[in-house]
Amino acid sequence: MQLDLFNWDHIEIGVGRNSLARLDFNDARHRFNLVLCGFPNHPEAAQSMKELLYWEKTLAEFEALPPETAPPFLWAAIRRFPFDAADYSQQLRRSLIQRLLTALADRPTFYDPPDLCSGYLHLQLGDLAAAVTALRSLIQSRPDSGLPHLYLGEALYRQGRTERSGPCYARALLLNPEAISPEAISHQPLAEVIKEYGPSLAPIHAFLQGILPLVADDSLPVTPATTIYKALQQAEQARRENRHQDMIAARRDLKNLSADIFREYLDTLEDSTV
């Protein structure tokens, strides 16, 4: 008899947790209360009920907030909640993110830095095609924001579109290097370059190692790293277009800015002709 009761309570908790993961609070409450009526001190039922009450209250507050403050409120709650590896816990997180996406459905260019936007949420759900579409729309409205370029690079790279992801990663590192951590990047060769040289110089060394392309962008912030990058880009473009005098001038500028990078660039050119 004790074994049957033990099985019964865990079955009810499992069904209730699945309901909670779907945000079906009424069914989940019914299941957890059944267990708590029979076992008032049941730790798993009590913890599950605590989670239910938290998310029920949080979503009620979310739905009562104005459109501008509601998404950041819910996203902050999702980010700080200690979801574990259990299937129901991960499905609960997915359901909450989907609720947030629904709230942003008619606001494709909503962006609350660093990562609250439809594209990033789709990326969290593994919906890569939707992430690409949403992030491209966001970048059109905010081309100078670095992190959306990073998220787009991630979505493309995870689709296996490595060449398409390269310019996105490069722009992200050029526009907002201090916000980018190698741990957030799936492209492991690029992550290793960032760890070795730092995010500011990573676009330069990633190009020299054949990992990222050079991108031309007149709107880059003016920093020592982007100044070197522009000189390198101008030297390489002039070389490819056989503009000899422009190439010499750009190489001179690059050497004056960083003799080490200039030598590494020449070594790369020599290796490519072997």
PDB file of C-alpha atoms in Angstrom:
ATOM      1  CA  MET A   1       0.000   0.000   0.000  1.00  0.00           C
ATOM      2  CA  GLN A   2       2.820   2.407   0.811  1.00  0.00           C
ATOM      3  CA  LEU A   3       4.412   1.692  -2.555  1.00  0.00           C
ATOM      4  CA  ASP A   4       1.146   2.497  -4.345  1.00  0.00           C
ATOM      5  CA  LEU A   5       0.862   5.786  -2.461  1.00  0.00           C
ATOM      6  CA  PHE A   6       4.448   6.635  -3.248  1.00  0.00           C
ATOM      7  CA  ASN A   7       3.888   6.007  -6.932  1.00  0.00           C
ATOM      8  CA  TRP A   8       0.630   7.924  -6.877  1.00  0.00           C
ATOM      9  CA  ASP A   9       2.062  11.110  -5.411  1.00  0.00           C
ATOM     10  CA  HIS A  10       4.953  11.204  -7.846  1.00  0.00           C
ATOM     11  CA  ILE A  11       2.677  10.550 -10.789  1.00  0.00           C
ATOM     12  CA  GLU A  12       0.443  13.460  -9.777  1.00  0.00           C
ATOM     13  CA  ILE A  13       3.432  15.742  -9.299  1.00  0.00           C
ATOM     14  CA  GLY A  14       4.776  14.747 -12.707  1.00  0.00           C
ATOM     15  CA  VAL A  15       1.456  15.482 -14.408  1.00  0.00           C
ATOM     16  CA  GLY A  16       1.180  18.760 -12.490  1.00  0.00           C
ATOM     17  CA  ARG A  17       4.673  19.820 -13.496  1.00  0.00           C
ATOM     18  CA  ASN A  18       3.873  19.132 -17.134  1.00  0.00           C
ATOM     19  CA  SER A  19       0.788  21.345 -16.763  1.00  0.00           C
ATOM     20  CA  LEU A  20       2.905  24.035 -15.113  1.00  0.00           C
ATOM     21  CA  ALA A  21       5.350  23.814 -18.019  1.00  0.00           C
ATOM     22  CA  ARG A  22       2.423  24.600 -20.360  1.00  0.00           C
ATOM     23  CA  LEU A  23       1.382  27.477 -18.044  1.00  0.00           C
ATOM     24  CA  ASP A  24      -1.839  25.617 -17.229  1.00  0.00           C
ATOM     25  CA  PHE A  25      -1.910  26.844 -13.646  1.00  0.00           C
ATOM     26  CA  ASN A  26      -5.364  25.513 -12.785  1.00  0.00           C
ATOM     27  CA  ASP A  27      -4.585  21.893 -13.600  1.00  0.00           C
ATOM     28  CA  ALA A  28      -1.154  22.123 -11.987  1.00  0.00           C
ATOM     29  CA  ARG A  29      -2.671  23.577  -8.804  1.00  0.00           C
ATOM     30  CA  HIS A  30      -5.246  20.762  -8.706  1.00  0.00           C
ATOM     31  CA  ARG A  31      -2.523  18.098  -9.008  1.00  0.00           C
ATOM     32  CA  PHE A  32      -0.238  19.603  -6.398  1.00  0.00           C
ATOM     33  CA  ASN A  33      -3.112  20.145  -3.953  1.00  0.00           C
ATOM     34  CA  LEU A  34      -4.130  16.500  -4.264  1.00  0.00           C
ATOM     35  CA  VAL A  35      -0.671  15.488  -3.091  1.00  0.00           C
ATOM     36  CA  LEU A  36      -0.462  18.131  -0.370  1.00  0.00           C
ATOM     37  CA  CYS A  37      -3.828  17.083   1.041  1.00  0.00           C
ATOM     38  CA  GLY A  38      -2.476  13.568   1.546  1.00  0.00           C
ATOM     39  CA  PHE A  39       1.091  14.580   2.385  1.00  0.00           C
ATOM     40  CA  PRO A  40       1.113  18.146   3.804  1.00  0.00           C
ATOM     41  CA  ASN A  41       4.904  18.200   4.131  1.00  0.00           C
ATOM     42  CA  HIS A  42       5.667  16.663   0.738  1.00  0.00           C
ATOM     43  CA  PRO A  43       8.826  18.558  -0.339  1.00  0.00           C
ATOM     44  CA  GLU A  44       8.446  18.127  -4.098  1.00  0.00           C
ATOM     45  CA  ALA A  45       4.784  19.102  -4.119  1.00  0.00           C
ATOM     46  CA  ALA A  46       5.498  22.104  -1.909  1.00  0.00           C
ATOM     47  CA  GLN A  47       8.351  23.267  -4.143  1.00  0.00           C
ATOM     48  CA  SER A  48       6.259  22.800  -7.279  1.00  0.00           C
ATOM     49  CA  MET A  49       3.414  24.791  -5.748  1.00  0.00           C
ATOM     50  CA  LYS A  50       5.878  27.534  -4.848  1.00  0.00           C
ATOM     51  CA  GLU A  51       7.029  27.702  -8.486  1.00  0.00           C
ATOM     52  CA  LEU A  52       3.423  27.776  -9.679  1.00  0.00           C
ATOM     53  CA  LEU A  53       2.498  30.669  -7.384  1.00  0.00           C
ATOM     54  CA  TYR A  54       5.597  32.601  -8.423  1.00  0.00           C
ATOM     55  CA  TRP A  55       4.916  32.357 -12.145  1.00  0.00           C
ATOM     56  CA  GLU A  56       1.189  32.881 -11.772  1.00  0.00           C
ATOM     57  CA  LYS A  57       1.847  36.117  -9.873  1.00  0.00           C
ATOM     58  CA  THR A  58       4.632  37.167 -12.264  1.00  0.00           C
ATOM     59  CA  LEU A  59       2.497  36.684 -15.381  1.00  0.00           C
ATOM     60  CA  ALA A  60      -0.420  38.538 -13.793  1.00  0.00           C
ATOM     61  CA  GLU A  61       1.897  41.492 -13.095  1.00  0.00           C
ATOM     62  CA  PHE A  62       3.348  41.228 -16.599  1.00  0.00           C
ATOM     63  CA  GLU A  63      -0.074  41.403 -18.218  1.00  0.00           C
ATOM     64  CA  ALA A  64      -0.999  44.455 -16.124  1.00  0.00           C
ATOM     65  CA  LEU A  65       2.069  46.470 -17.133  1.00  0.00           C
ATOM     66  CA  PRO A  66       2.193  48.913 -20.078  1.00  0.00           C
ATOM     67  CA  PRO A  67       3.699  47.637 -23.362  1.00  0.00           C
ATOM     68  CA  GLU A  68       7.071  49.350 -22.903  1.00  0.00           C
ATOM     69  CA  THR A  69       7.846  47.989 -19.440  1.00  0.00           C
ATOM     70  CA  ALA A  70       6.115  44.599 -19.583  1.00  0.00           C
ATOM     71  CA  PRO A  71       8.668  42.727 -21.776  1.00  0.00           C
ATOM     72  CA  PRO A  72      11.748  43.785 -19.735  1.00  0.00           C
ATOM     73  CA  PHE A  73       9.899  42.842 -16.542  1.00  0.00           C
ATOM     74  CA  LEU A  74       9.136  39.305 -17.716  1.00  0.00           C
ATOM     75  CA  TRP A  75      12.552  38.801 -19.313  1.00  0.00           C
ATOM     76  CA  ALA A  76      14.258  39.821 -16.070  1.00  0.00           C
ATOM     77  CA  ALA A  77      12.115  37.307 -14.173  1.00  0.00           C
ATOM     78  CA  ILE A  78      12.993  34.543 -16.637  1.00  0.00           C
ATOM     79  CA  ARG A  79      16.696  35.325 -16.501  1.00  0.00           C
ATOM     80  CA  ARG A  80      16.959  35.265 -12.722  1.00  0.00           C
ATOM     81  CA  PHE A  81      14.829  32.169 -12.147  1.00  0.00           C
ATOM     82  CA  PRO A  82      16.861  29.017 -11.327  1.00  0.00           C
ATOM     83  CA  PHE A  83      15.607  26.686 -14.057  1.00  0.00           C
ATOM     84  CA  ASP A  84      17.260  23.282 -13.763  1.00  0.00           C
ATOM     85  CA  ALA A  85      17.979  20.558 -16.298  1.00  0.00           C
ATOM     86  CA  ALA A  86      14.696  18.692 -15.759  1.00  0.00           C
ATOM     87  CA  ASP A  87      12.533  18.424 -18.871  1.00  0.00           C
ATOM     88  CA  TYR A  88       9.563  20.181 -17.302  1.00  0.00           C
ATOM     89  CA  SER A  89      11.761  23.040 -16.069  1.00  0.00           C
ATOM     90  CA  GLN A  90      13.248  23.603 -19.519  1.00  0.00           C
ATOM     91  CA  GLN A  91       9.792  23.402 -21.105  1.00  0.00           C
ATOM     92  CA  LEU A  92       8.525  25.958 -18.582  1.00  0.00           C
ATOM     93  CA  ARG A  93      11.308  28.298 -19.659  1.00  0.00           C
ATOM     94  CA  ARG A  94      10.398  27.747 -23.308  1.00  0.00           C
ATOM     95  CA  SER A  95       6.723  28.462 -22.614  1.00  0.00           C
ATOM     96  CA  LEU A  96       7.597  31.695 -20.824  1.00  0.00           C
ATOM     97  CA  ILE A  97       9.859  32.815 -23.673  1.00  0.00           C
ATOM     98  CA  GLN A  98       7.077  31.995 -26.116  1.00  0.00           C
ATOM     99  CA  ARG A  99       4.687  34.124 -24.055  1.00  0.00           C
ATOM    100  CA  LEU A 100       7.199  36.954 -24.290  1.00  0.00           C
ATOM    101  CA  LEU A 101       7.520  36.469 -28.052  1.00  0.00           C
ATOM    102  CA  THR A 102       3.757  36.685 -28.371  1.00  0.00           C
ATOM    103  CA  ALA A 103       3.834  40.028 -26.589  1.00  0.00           C
ATOM    104  CA  LEU A 104       6.461  41.264 -29.070  1.00  0.00           C
ATOM    105  CA  ALA A 105       4.787  39.824 -32.167  1.00  0.00           C
ATOM    106  CA  ASP A 106       3.681  43.206 -33.526  1.00  0.00           C
ATOM    107  CA  ARG A 107       6.912  44.976 -32.478  1.00  0.00           C
ATOM    108  CA  PRO A 108       9.672  43.457 -34.637  1.00  0.00           C
ATOM    109  CA  THR A 109      12.189  46.223 -33.894  1.00  0.00           C
ATOM    110  CA  PHE A 110      11.724  46.290 -30.107  1.00  0.00           C
ATOM    111  CA  TYR A 111      15.139  46.106 -28.466  1.00  0.00           C
ATOM    112  CA  ASP A 112      16.064  46.451 -24.822  1.00  0.00           C
ATOM    113  CA  PRO A 113      19.838  45.939 -24.597  1.00  0.00           C
ATOM    114  CA  PRO A 114      21.696  43.761 -24.193  1.00  0.00           C
ATOM    115  CA  ASP A 115      19.542  40.889 -25.433  1.00  0.00           C
ATOM    116  CA  LEU A 116      15.796  41.455 -25.245  1.00  0.00           C
ATOM    117  CA  CYS A 117      14.539  41.277 -28.812  1.00  0.00           C
ATOM    118  CA  SER A 118      12.488  38.801 -30.791  1.00  0.00           C
ATOM    119  CA  GLY A 119      15.521  37.496 -32.652  1.00  0.00           C
ATOM    120  CA  TYR A 120      17.433  36.607 -29.510  1.00  0.00           C
ATOM    121  CA  LEU A 121      14.364  34.938 -28.009  1.00  0.00           C
ATOM    122  CA  HIS A 122      13.931  32.826 -31.140  1.00  0.00           C
ATOM    123  CA  LEU A 123      17.618  31.950 -30.853  1.00  0.00           C
ATOM    124  CA  GLN A 124      17.001  30.767 -27.289  1.00  0.00           C
ATOM    125  CA  LEU A 125      14.258  28.475 -28.561  1.00  0.00           C
ATOM    126  CA  GLY A 126      16.452  27.102 -31.341  1.00  0.00           C
ATOM    127  CA  ASP A 127      14.200  28.549 -34.047  1.00  0.00           C
ATOM    128  CA  LEU A 128      17.083  29.693 -36.204  1.00  0.00           C
ATOM    129  CA  ALA A 129      15.159  30.708 -39.336  1.00  0.00           C
ATOM    130  CA  ALA A 130      12.841  32.958 -37.307  1.00  0.00           C
ATOM    131  CA  ALA A 131      15.852  34.352 -35.444  1.00  0.00           C
ATOM    132  CA  VAL A 132      17.591  35.293 -38.705  1.00  0.00           C
ATOM    133  CA  THR A 133      14.490  37.035 -40.055  1.00  0.00           C
ATOM    134  CA  ALA A 134      13.843  38.974 -36.844  1.00  0.00           C
ATOM    135  CA  LEU A 135      17.462  40.007 -36.338  1.00  0.00           C
ATOM    136  CA  ARG A 136      17.846  41.246 -39.896  1.00  0.00           C
ATOM    137  CA  SER A 137      14.776  43.420 -39.376  1.00  0.00           C
ATOM    138  CA  LEU A 138      16.182  44.763 -36.109  1.00  0.00           C
ATOM    139  CA  ILE A 139      19.586  45.492 -37.639  1.00  0.00           C
ATOM    140  CA  GLN A 140      17.968  47.498 -40.435  1.00  0.00           C
ATOM    141  CA  SER A 141      16.516  49.833 -37.810  1.00  0.00           C
ATOM    142  CA  ARG A 142      19.583  49.801 -35.509  1.00  0.00           C
ATOM    143  CA  PRO A 143      22.651  49.129 -37.677  1.00  0.00           C
ATOM    144  CA  ASP A 144      25.072  50.613 -35.138  1.00  0.00           C
ATOM    145  CA  SER A 145      24.066  48.292 -32.293  1.00  0.00           C
ATOM    146  CA  GLY A 146      26.744  45.636 -32.039  1.00  0.00           C
ATOM    147  CA  LEU A 147      25.030  42.804 -30.185  1.00  0.00           C
ATOM    148  CA  PRO A 148      22.218  42.202 -32.719  1.00  0.00           C
ATOM    149  CA  HIS A 149      24.974  41.570 -35.278  1.00  0.00           C
ATOM    150  CA  LEU A 150      26.452  39.010 -32.878  1.00  0.00           C
ATOM    151  CA  TYR A 151      23.111  37.255 -32.438  1.00  0.00           C
ATOM    152  CA  LEU A 152      22.615  37.175 -36.204  1.00  0.00           C
ATOM    153  CA  GLY A 153      26.093  35.720 -36.605  1.00  0.00           C
ATOM    154  CA  GLU A 154      25.211  33.043 -34.062  1.00  0.00           C
ATOM    155  CA  ALA A 155      21.944  32.161 -35.803  1.00  0.00           C
ATOM    156  CA  LEU A 156      23.642  31.878 -39.193  1.00  0.00           C
ATOM    157  CA  TYR A 157      26.588  29.903 -37.829  1.00  0.00           C
ATOM    158  CA  ARG A 158      24.296  27.417 -36.102  1.00  0.00           C
ATOM    159  CA  GLN A 159      22.506  26.963 -39.429  1.00  0.00           C
ATOM    160  CA  GLY A 160      25.847  25.951 -40.936  1.00  0.00           C
ATOM    161  CA  ARG A 161      26.119  29.196 -42.913  1.00  0.00           C
ATOM    162  CA  THR A 162      29.637  29.987 -41.755  1.00  0.00           C
ATOM    163  CA  GLU A 163      30.542  32.389 -44.575  1.00  0.00           C
ATOM    164  CA  ARG A 164      27.358  34.411 -44.044  1.00  0.00           C
ATOM    165  CA  SER A 165      28.005  34.589 -40.310  1.00  0.00           C
ATOM    166  CA  GLY A 166      31.517  36.027 -40.690  1.00  0.00           C
ATOM    167  CA  PRO A 167      30.632  39.660 -41.523  1.00  0.00           C
ATOM    168  CA  CYS A 168      28.076  39.662 -38.691  1.00  0.00           C
ATOM    169  CA  TYR A 169      30.644  38.537 -36.133  1.00  0.00           C
ATOM    170  CA  ALA A 170      33.132  41.079 -37.468  1.00  0.00           C
ATOM    171  CA  ARG A 171      30.688  43.988 -37.207  1.00  0.00           C
ATOM    172  CA  ALA A 172      29.668  42.971 -33.702  1.00  0.00           C
ATOM    173  CA  LEU A 173      33.286  42.955 -32.550  1.00  0.00           C
ATOM    174  CA  LEU A 174      34.023  46.260 -34.266  1.00  0.00           C
ATOM    175  CA  LEU A 175      30.926  48.045 -32.967  1.00  0.00           C
ATOM    176  CA  ASN A 176      30.749  46.812 -29.389  1.00  0.00           C
ATOM    177  CA  PRO A 177      33.753  44.670 -28.441  1.00  0.00           C
ATOM    178  CA  GLU A 178      33.503  45.228 -24.687  1.00  0.00           C
ATOM    179  CA  ALA A 179      30.063  43.553 -24.626  1.00  0.00           C
ATOM    180  CA  ILE A 180      31.211  40.335 -26.304  1.00  0.00           C
ATOM    181  CA  SER A 181      32.439  37.307 -24.397  1.00  0.00           C
ATOM    182  CA  PRO A 182      34.017  34.303 -26.132  1.00  0.00           C
ATOM    183  CA  GLU A 183      31.754  32.053 -24.048  1.00  0.00           C
ATOM    184  CA  ALA A 184      28.753  33.452 -25.945  1.00  0.00           C
ATOM    185  CA  ILE A 185      30.128  32.401 -29.344  1.00  0.00           C
ATOM    186  CA  SER A 186      29.526  29.005 -30.951  1.00  0.00           C
ATOM    187  CA  HIS A 187      32.241  29.593 -33.576  1.00  0.00           C
ATOM    188  CA  GLN A 188      35.098  28.042 -31.589  1.00  0.00           C
ATOM    189  CA  PRO A 189      38.038  29.191 -33.760  1.00  0.00           C
ATOM    190  CA  LEU A 190      36.776  32.767 -33.393  1.00  0.00           C
ATOM    191  CA  ALA A 191      36.210  32.294 -29.655  1.00  0.00           C
ATOM    192  CA  GLU A 192      39.840  31.198 -29.309  1.00  0.00           C
ATOM    193  CA  VAL A 193      41.055  34.309 -31.140  1.00  0.00           C
ATOM    194  CA  ILE A 194      39.006  36.508 -28.800  1.00  0.00           C
ATOM    195  CA  LYS A 195      40.488  34.743 -25.771  1.00  0.00           C
ATOM    196  CA  GLU A 196      44.033  35.207 -27.085  1.00  0.00           C
ATOM    197  CA  TYR A 197      43.901  38.783 -28.372  1.00  0.00           C
ATOM    198  CA  GLY A 198      40.825  40.303 -26.735  1.00  0.00           C
ATOM    199  CA  PRO A 199      37.603  41.340 -28.496  1.00  0.00           C
ATOM    200  CA  SER A 200      38.909  44.681 -29.783  1.00  0.00           C
ATOM    201  CA  LEU A 201      41.764  43.159 -31.780  1.00  0.00           C
ATOM    202  CA  ALA A 202      39.949  39.921 -32.594  1.00  0.00           C
ATOM    203  CA  PRO A 203      38.532  41.115 -35.973  1.00  0.00           C
ATOM    204  CA  ILE A 204      42.065  41.911 -37.132  1.00  0.00           C
ATOM    205  CA  HIS A 205      43.677  38.655 -36.055  1.00  0.00           C
ATOM    206  CA  ALA A 206      40.659  36.608 -37.138  1.00  0.00           C
ATOM    207  CA  PHE A 207      41.100  38.027 -40.652  1.00  0.00           C
ATOM    208  CA  LEU A 208      44.826  37.357 -40.649  1.00  0.00           C
ATOM    209  CA  GLN A 209      44.129  33.755 -39.607  1.00  0.00           C
ATOM    210  CA  GLY A 210      41.485  33.312 -42.297  1.00  0.00           C
ATOM    211  CA  ILE A 211      38.594  33.055 -39.834  1.00  0.00           C
ATOM    212  CA  LEU A 212      36.688  36.274 -40.578  1.00  0.00           C
ATOM    213  CA  PRO A 213      36.482  38.501 -43.645  1.00  0.00           C
ATOM    214  CA  LEU A 214      37.276  42.191 -43.647  1.00  0.00           C
ATOM    215  CA  VAL A 215      34.218  44.422 -43.708  1.00  0.00           C
ATOM    216  CA  ALA A 216      34.039  48.016 -44.895  1.00  0.00           C
ATOM    217  CA  ASP A 217      31.962  50.230 -42.634  1.00  0.00           C
ATOM    218  CA  ASP A 218      32.295  54.002 -42.442  1.00  0.00           C
ATOM    219  CA  SER A 219      30.173  54.203 -39.288  1.00  0.00           C
ATOM    220  CA  LEU A 220      32.557  52.350 -36.994  1.00  0.00           C
ATOM    221  CA  PRO A 221      33.517  54.064 -33.744  1.00  0.00           C
ATOM    222  CA  VAL A 222      36.978  55.614 -33.763  1.00  0.00           C
ATOM    223  CA  THR A 223      39.253  53.584 -31.489  1.00  0.00           C
ATOM    224  CA  PRO A 224      42.878  52.470 -31.778  1.00  0.00           C
ATOM    225  CA  ALA A 225      41.698  49.012 -32.859  1.00  0.00           C
ATOM    226  CA  THR A 226      39.230  50.227 -35.497  1.00  0.00           C
ATOM    227  CA  THR A 227      41.824  52.673 -36.851  1.00  0.00           C
ATOM    228  CA  ILE A 228      44.221  49.764 -37.400  1.00  0.00           C
ATOM    229  CA  TYR A 229      41.387  47.695 -38.867  1.00  0.00           C
ATOM    230  CA  LYS A 230      40.477  50.409 -41.385  1.00  0.00           C
ATOM    231  CA  ALA A 231      44.096  50.756 -42.492  1.00  0.00           C
ATOM    232  CA  LEU A 232      44.302  46.993 -42.939  1.00  0.00           C
ATOM    233  CA  GLN A 233      41.035  46.955 -44.882  1.00  0.00           C
ATOM    234  CA  GLN A 234      42.206  49.780 -47.158  1.00  0.00           C
ATOM    235  CA  ALA A 235      45.554  48.093 -47.793  1.00  0.00           C
ATOM    236  CA  GLU A 236      43.907  44.788 -48.670  1.00  0.00           C
ATOM    237  CA  GLN A 237      41.265  46.382 -50.877  1.00  0.00           C
ATOM    238  CA  ALA A 238      43.895  48.346 -52.792  1.00  0.00           C
ATOM    239  CA  ARG A 239      45.966  45.181 -53.232  1.00  0.00           C
ATOM    240  CA  ARG A 240      43.002  43.235 -54.596  1.00  0.00           C
ATOM    241  CA  GLU A 241      42.119  46.068 -56.986  1.00  0.00           C
ATOM    242  CA  ASN A 242      45.752  46.505 -58.130  1.00  0.00           C
ATOM    243  CA  ARG A 243      45.874  50.140 -56.996  1.00  0.00           C
ATOM    244  CA  HIS A 244      49.587  50.119 -56.283  1.00  0.00           C
ATOM    245  CA  GLN A 245      50.088  53.658 -54.941  1.00  0.00           C
ATOM    246  CA  ASP A 246      47.037  53.435 -52.691  1.00  0.00           C
ATOM    247  CA  MET A 247      48.273  50.074 -51.431  1.00  0.00           C
ATOM    248  CA  ILE A 248      51.692  51.519 -50.552  1.00  0.00           C
ATOM    249  CA  ALA A 249      50.104  54.453 -48.716  1.00  0.00           C
ATOM    250  CA  ALA A 250      47.734  52.204 -46.768  1.00  0.00           C
ATOM    251  CA  ARG A 251      50.520  49.822 -45.827  1.00  0.00           C
ATOM    252  CA  ARG A 252      52.584  52.758 -44.592  1.00  0.00           C
ATOM    253  CA  ASP A 253      49.678  53.857 -42.419  1.00  0.00           C
ATOM    254  CA  LEU A 254      49.243  50.324 -41.102  1.00  0.00           C
ATOM    255  CA  LYS A 255      52.948  50.041 -40.259  1.00  0.00           C
ATOM    256  CA  ASN A 256      52.880  53.350 -38.398  1.00  0.00           C
ATOM    257  CA  LEU A 257      49.842  52.258 -36.412  1.00  0.00           C
ATOM    258  CA  SER A 258      51.107  48.764 -35.532  1.00  0.00           C
ATOM    259  CA  ALA A 259      54.388  47.379 -36.781  1.00  0.00           C
ATOM    260  CA  ASP A 260      53.526  43.940 -35.355  1.00  0.00           C
ATOM    261  CA  ILE A 261      50.228  43.673 -37.209  1.00  0.00           C
ATOM    262  CA  PHE A 262      51.860  45.033 -40.366  1.00  0.00           C
ATOM    263  CA  ARG A 263      54.498  42.260 -40.229  1.00  0.00           C
ATOM    264  CA  GLU A 264      51.817  39.649 -39.549  1.00  0.00           C
ATOM    265  CA  TYR A 265      49.863  40.902 -42.545  1.00  0.00           C
ATOM    266  CA  LEU A 266      52.900  40.648 -44.834  1.00  0.00           C
ATOM    267  CA  ASP A 267      53.628  37.153 -43.502  1.00  0.00           C
ATOM    268  CA  THR A 268      50.055  36.173 -44.339  1.00  0.00           C
ATOM    269  CA  LEU A 269      50.437  37.452 -47.884  1.00  0.00           C
ATOM    270  CA  GLU A 270      53.699  35.547 -48.316  1.00  0.00           C
ATOM    271  CA  ASP A 271      52.124  32.331 -47.005  1.00  0.00           C
ATOM    272  CA  SER A 272      49.239  32.697 -49.443  1.00  0.00           C
ATOM    273  CA  THR A 273      51.601  32.818 -52.424  1.00  0.00           C
ATOM    274  CA  VAL A 274      53.579  29.711 -51.434  1.00  0.00           C
TER     275      VAL A 274
END
